[in-house]
JSON list of C-alpha atoms in Angstrom, two decimals:
[
{"chain": "F", "resi": 1, "resn": "MET", "atom": "CA", "xyz": [8.27, 15.99, -5.26]},
{"chain": "F", "resi": 2, "resn": "THR", "atom": "CA", "xyz": [4.99, 15.57, -4.13]},
{"chain": "F", "resi": 3, "resn": "PHE", "atom": "CA", "xyz": [3.43, 11.47, -6.14]},
{"chain": "F", "resi": 4, "resn": "CYS", "atom": "CA", "xyz": [-0.25, 10.97, -7.29]},
{"chain": "F", "resi": 5, "resn": "LEU", "atom": "CA", "xyz": [-2.04, 8.03, -5.96]},
{"chain": "F", "resi": 6, "resn": "MET", "atom": "CA", "xyz": [-3.48, 5.93, -8.80]},
{"chain": "F", "resi": 7, "resn": "VAL", "atom": "CA", "xyz": [-5.81, 2.50, -7.23]},
{"chain": "F", "resi": 8, "resn": "ASP", "atom": "CA", "xyz": [-6.56, -0.65, -9.31]},
{"chain": "F", "resi": 9, "resn": "LYS", "atom": "CA", "xyz": [-10.14, -1.35, -9.47]},
{"chain": "F", "resi": 10, "resn": "ARG", "atom": "CA", "xyz": [-10.08, -4.35, -6.85]},
{"chain": "F", "resi": 11, "resn": "ALA", "atom": "CA", "xyz": [-8.04, -1.93, -4.14]},
{"chain": "F", "resi": 12, "resn": "LEU", "atom": "CA", "xyz": [-10.36, 0.94, -4.08]},
{"chain": "F", "resi": 13, "resn": "GLY", "atom": "CA", "xyz": [-13.83, -2.04, -3.94]},
{"chain": "F", "resi": 14, "resn": "PHE", "atom": "CA", "xyz": [-12.19, -3.77, -1.13]},
{"chain": "F", "resi": 15, "resn": "LEU", "atom": "CA", "xyz": [-11.13, -0.39, 0.46]},
{"chain": "F", "resi": 16, "resn": "ASN", "atom": "CA", "xyz": [-14.97, 0.55, -0.31]},
{"chain": "F", "resi": 17, "resn": "PHE", "atom": "CA", "xyz": [-15.89, -2.82, 1.14]},
{"chain": "F", "resi": 18, "resn": "LEU", "atom": "CA", "xyz": [-15.13, -1.43, 4.13]},
{"chain": "F", "resi": 19, "resn": "MET", "atom": "CA", "xyz": [-16.82, 0.07, 6.99]},
{"chain": "F", "resi": 20, "resn": "VAL", "atom": "CA", "xyz": [-16.37, 3.91, 7.04]},
{"chain": "F", "resi": 21, "resn": "ARG", "atom": "CA", "xyz": [-14.40, 4.64, 10.18]},
{"chain": "F", "resi": 22, "resn": "ASP", "atom": "CA", "xyz": [-11.49, 2.25, 8.31]},
{"chain": "F", "resi": 23, "resn": "GLN", "atom": "CA", "xyz": [-11.86, 3.24, 4.78]},
{"chain": "F", "resi": 24, "resn": "ARG", "atom": "CA", "xyz": [-10.97, 7.44, 6.86]},
{"chain": "F", "resi": 25, "resn": "ILE", "atom": "CA", "xyz": [-7.76, 4.82, 8.95]},
{"chain": "F", "resi": 26, "resn": "ILE", "atom": "CA", "xyz": [-6.74, 3.89, 4.97]},
{"chain": "F", "resi": 27, "resn": "LYS", "atom": "CA", "xyz": [-6.39, 7.01, 3.52]},
{"chain": "F", "resi": 28, "resn": "ASP", "atom": "CA", "xyz": [-4.97, 8.78, 5.92]},
{"chain": "F", "resi": 29, "resn": "LYS", "atom": "CA", "xyz": [-2.42, 6.77, 6.24]},
{"chain": "F", "resi": 30, "resn": "LEU", "atom": "CA", "xyz": [-2.21, 7.18, 2.61]},
{"chain": "F", "resi": 31, "resn": "LYS", "atom": "CA", "xyz": [-1.80, 10.33, 2.75]},
{"chain": "F", "resi": 32, "resn": "ILE", "atom": "CA", "xyz": [2.06, 9.70, 3.54]},
{"chain": "F", "resi": 33, "resn": "LEU", "atom": "CA", "xyz": [2.58, 8.44, 0.66]},
{"chain": "F", "resi": 34, "resn": "GLN", "atom": "CA", "xyz": [1.76, 11.72, -1.33]},
{"chain": "F", "resi": 35, "resn": "ASP", "atom": "CA", "xyz": [4.89, 13.09, -0.01]},
{"chain": "F", "resi": 36, "resn": "ASN", "atom": "CA", "xyz": [7.09, 10.49, 0.99]},
{"chain": "F", "resi": 37, "resn": "PRO", "atom": "CA", "xyz": [6.45, 6.79, -0.86]},
{"chain": "F", "resi": 38, "resn": "TYR", "atom": "CA", "xyz": [9.94, 4.84, -0.42]},
{"chain": "F", "resi": 39, "resn": "PRO", "atom": "CA", "xyz": [10.81, 3.42, 2.81]},
{"chain": "F", "resi": 40, "resn": "GLY", "atom": "CA", "xyz": [12.14, 5.05, 6.12]},
{"chain": "F", "resi": 41, "resn": "PRO", "atom": "CA", "xyz": [11.63, 7.30, 9.32]},
{"chain": "F", "resi": 42, "resn": "ASP", "atom": "CA", "xyz": [8.37, 8.47, 8.60]},
{"chain": "F", "resi": 43, "resn": "GLY", "atom": "CA", "xyz": [5.81, 5.71, 8.66]},
{"chain": "F", "resi": 44, "resn": "ASP", "atom": "CA", "xyz": [5.60, 1.15, 8.01]},
{"chain": "F", "resi": 45, "resn": "LYS", "atom": "CA", "xyz": [6.76, 1.68, 4.92]},
{"chain": "F", "resi": 46, "resn": "GLU", "atom": "CA", "xyz": [8.62, -1.53, 3.69]},
{"chain": "F", "resi": 47, "resn": "ASN", "atom": "CA", "xyz": [10.55, -3.11, 0.54]},
{"chain": "F", "resi": 48, "resn": "LEU", "atom": "CA", "xyz": [9.04, -6.54, -0.11]},
{"chain": "F", "resi": 49, "resn": "HIS", "atom": "CA", "xyz": [11.13, -8.95, -1.92]},
{"chain": "F", "resi": 50, "resn": "THR", "atom": "CA", "xyz": [9.87, -10.87, -4.87]},
{"chain": "F", "resi": 51, "resn": "ASN", "atom": "CA", "xyz": [11.80, -12.18, -8.02]},
{"chain": "F", "resi": 52, "resn": "LYS", "atom": "CA", "xyz": [9.54, -9.29, -10.29]},
{"chain": "F", "resi": 53, "resn": "LYS", "atom": "CA", "xyz": [11.06, -6.33, -11.99]},
{"chain": "F", "resi": 54, "resn": "ARG", "atom": "CA", "xyz": [9.51, -4.05, -10.57]},
{"chain": "F", "resi": 55, "resn": "LYS", "atom": "CA", "xyz": [10.10, -3.03, -6.43]},
{"chain": "F", "resi": 56, "resn": "SER", "atom": "CA", "xyz": [7.23, -4.11, -4.72]},
{"chain": "F", "resi": 57, "resn": "TYR", "atom": "CA", "xyz": [6.79, -1.72, -2.03]},
{"chain": "F", "resi": 58, "resn": "ARG", "atom": "CA", "xyz": [3.95, -2.41, 1.40]},
{"chain": "F", "resi": 59, "resn": "LEU", "atom": "CA", "xyz": [2.49, -0.09, 3.67]},
{"chain": "F", "resi": 60, "resn": "HIS", "atom": "CA", "xyz": [1.29, -1.85, 7.69]},
{"chain": "F", "resi": 61, "resn": "VAL", "atom": "CA", "xyz": [-1.94, -0.01, 8.72]},
{"chain": "F", "resi": 62, "resn": "ALA", "atom": "CA", "xyz": [-3.16, 0.36, 12.05]},
{"chain": "F", "resi": 63, "resn": "ARG", "atom": "CA", "xyz": [-2.23, -3.17, 12.47]},
{"chain": "F", "resi": 64, "resn": "SER", "atom": "CA", "xyz": [-5.24, -4.47, 10.58]},
{"chain": "F", "resi": 65, "resn": "PHE", "atom": "CA", "xyz": [-4.55, -3.91, 6.88]},
{"chain": "F", "resi": 66, "resn": "THR", "atom": "CA", "xyz": [-2.08, -3.76, 4.66]},
{"chain": "F", "resi": 67, "resn": "VAL", "atom": "CA", "xyz": [-1.42, -2.41, 1.23]},
{"chain": "F", "resi": 68, "resn": "ILE", "atom": "CA", "xyz": [0.68, -3.04, -1.21]},
{"chain": "F", "resi": 69, "resn": "TYR", "atom": "CA", "xyz": [1.98, -0.19, -4.21]},
{"chain": "F", "resi": 70, "resn": "ASN", "atom": "CA", "xyz": [4.51, 0.65, -6.63]},
{"chain": "F", "resi": 71, "resn": "ILE", "atom": "CA", "xyz": [6.99, 3.57, -7.07]},
{"chain": "F", "resi": 72, "resn": "ASP", "atom": "CA", "xyz": [7.52, 5.16, -10.44]},
{"chain": "F", "resi": 73, "resn": "PRO", "atom": "CA", "xyz": [9.86, 7.91, -10.05]},
{"chain": "F", "resi": 74, "resn": "ASP", "atom": "CA", "xyz": [9.72, 9.34, -14.19]},
{"chain": "F", "resi": 75, "resn": "ASN", "atom": "CA", "xyz": [6.28, 10.38, -13.36]},
{"chain": "F", "resi": 76, "resn": "ASN", "atom": "CA", "xyz": [5.72, 10.76, -9.90]},
{"chain": "F", "resi": 77, "resn": "LEU", "atom": "CA", "xyz": [2.89, 8.03, -9.09]},
{"chain": "F", "resi": 78, "resn": "VAL", "atom": "CA", "xyz": [2.38, 5.21, -6.78]},
{"chain": "F", "resi": 79, "resn": "TYR", "atom": "CA", "xyz": [0.38, 2.42, -7.89]},
{"chain": "F", "resi": 80, "resn": "ILE", "atom": "CA", "xyz": [-1.52, 0.97, -5.32]},
{"chain": "F", "resi": 81, "resn": "THR", "atom": "CA", "xyz": [-2.27, -2.11, -6.53]},
{"chain": "F", "resi": 82, "resn": "HIS", "atom": "CA", "xyz": [-3.81, -4.48, -2.86]},
{"chain": "F", "resi": 83, "resn": "ILE", "atom": "CA", "xyz": [-5.35, -3.30, 0.07]},
{"chain": "F", "resi": 84, "resn": "MET", "atom": "CA", "xyz": [-5.61, -6.21, 2.69]},
{"chain": "F", "resi": 85, "resn": "SER", "atom": "CA", "xyz": [-5.97, -7.69, 5.63]},
{"chain": "F", "resi": 86, "resn": "ILE", "atom": "CA", "xyz": [-3.09, -8.40, 7.51]},
{"chain": "F", "resi": 87, "resn": "GLU", "atom": "CA", "xyz": [-3.28, -12.00, 7.73]},
{"chain": "F", "resi": 88, "resn": "LYS", "atom": "CA", "xyz": [-3.96, -11.95, 4.37]},
{"chain": "F", "resi": 89, "resn": "ALA", "atom": "CA", "xyz": [-1.13, -10.59, 3.05]},
{"chain": "F", "resi": 90, "resn": "HIS", "atom": "CA", "xyz": [1.49, -12.35, 5.37]},
{"chain": "F", "resi": 91, "resn": "ARG", "atom": "CA", "xyz": [-0.17, -15.27, 3.97]},
{"chain": "F", "resi": 92, "resn": "ARG", "atom": "CA", "xyz": [0.33, -14.27, 0.56]},
{"chain": "F", "resi": 93, "resn": "TYR", "atom": "CA", "xyz": [4.38, -13.57, 1.13]},
{"chain": "F", "resi": 94, "resn": "GLY", "atom": "CA", "xyz": [4.81, -16.56, 3.47]},
{"chain": "F", "resi": 95, "resn": "ARG", "atom": "CA", "xyz": [5.75, -14.65, 6.74]},
{"chain": "F", "resi": 96, "resn": "ILE", "atom": "CA", "xyz": [3.27, -17.20, 8.37]}
]
């Protein structure tokens, strides 16, 4: 089953602001989410434990960036809500 990726405008803006090399690395890593967005052995994906109704997941990219996303299994969609530096993601989710 293949999932369609949908990217939030702010996440896309952040991605487009990066150097071409970083854009390519992130885009290559996002292809993993098309085949299997759920945590498992194929990639650094993890369930984020938040208080919201909708489950959120994160994907670390090259020890530099974090992608936050939600999955809509009924429509085979992955919503990428945030792309940010790994430091900002850790501050945001209270791990530092």
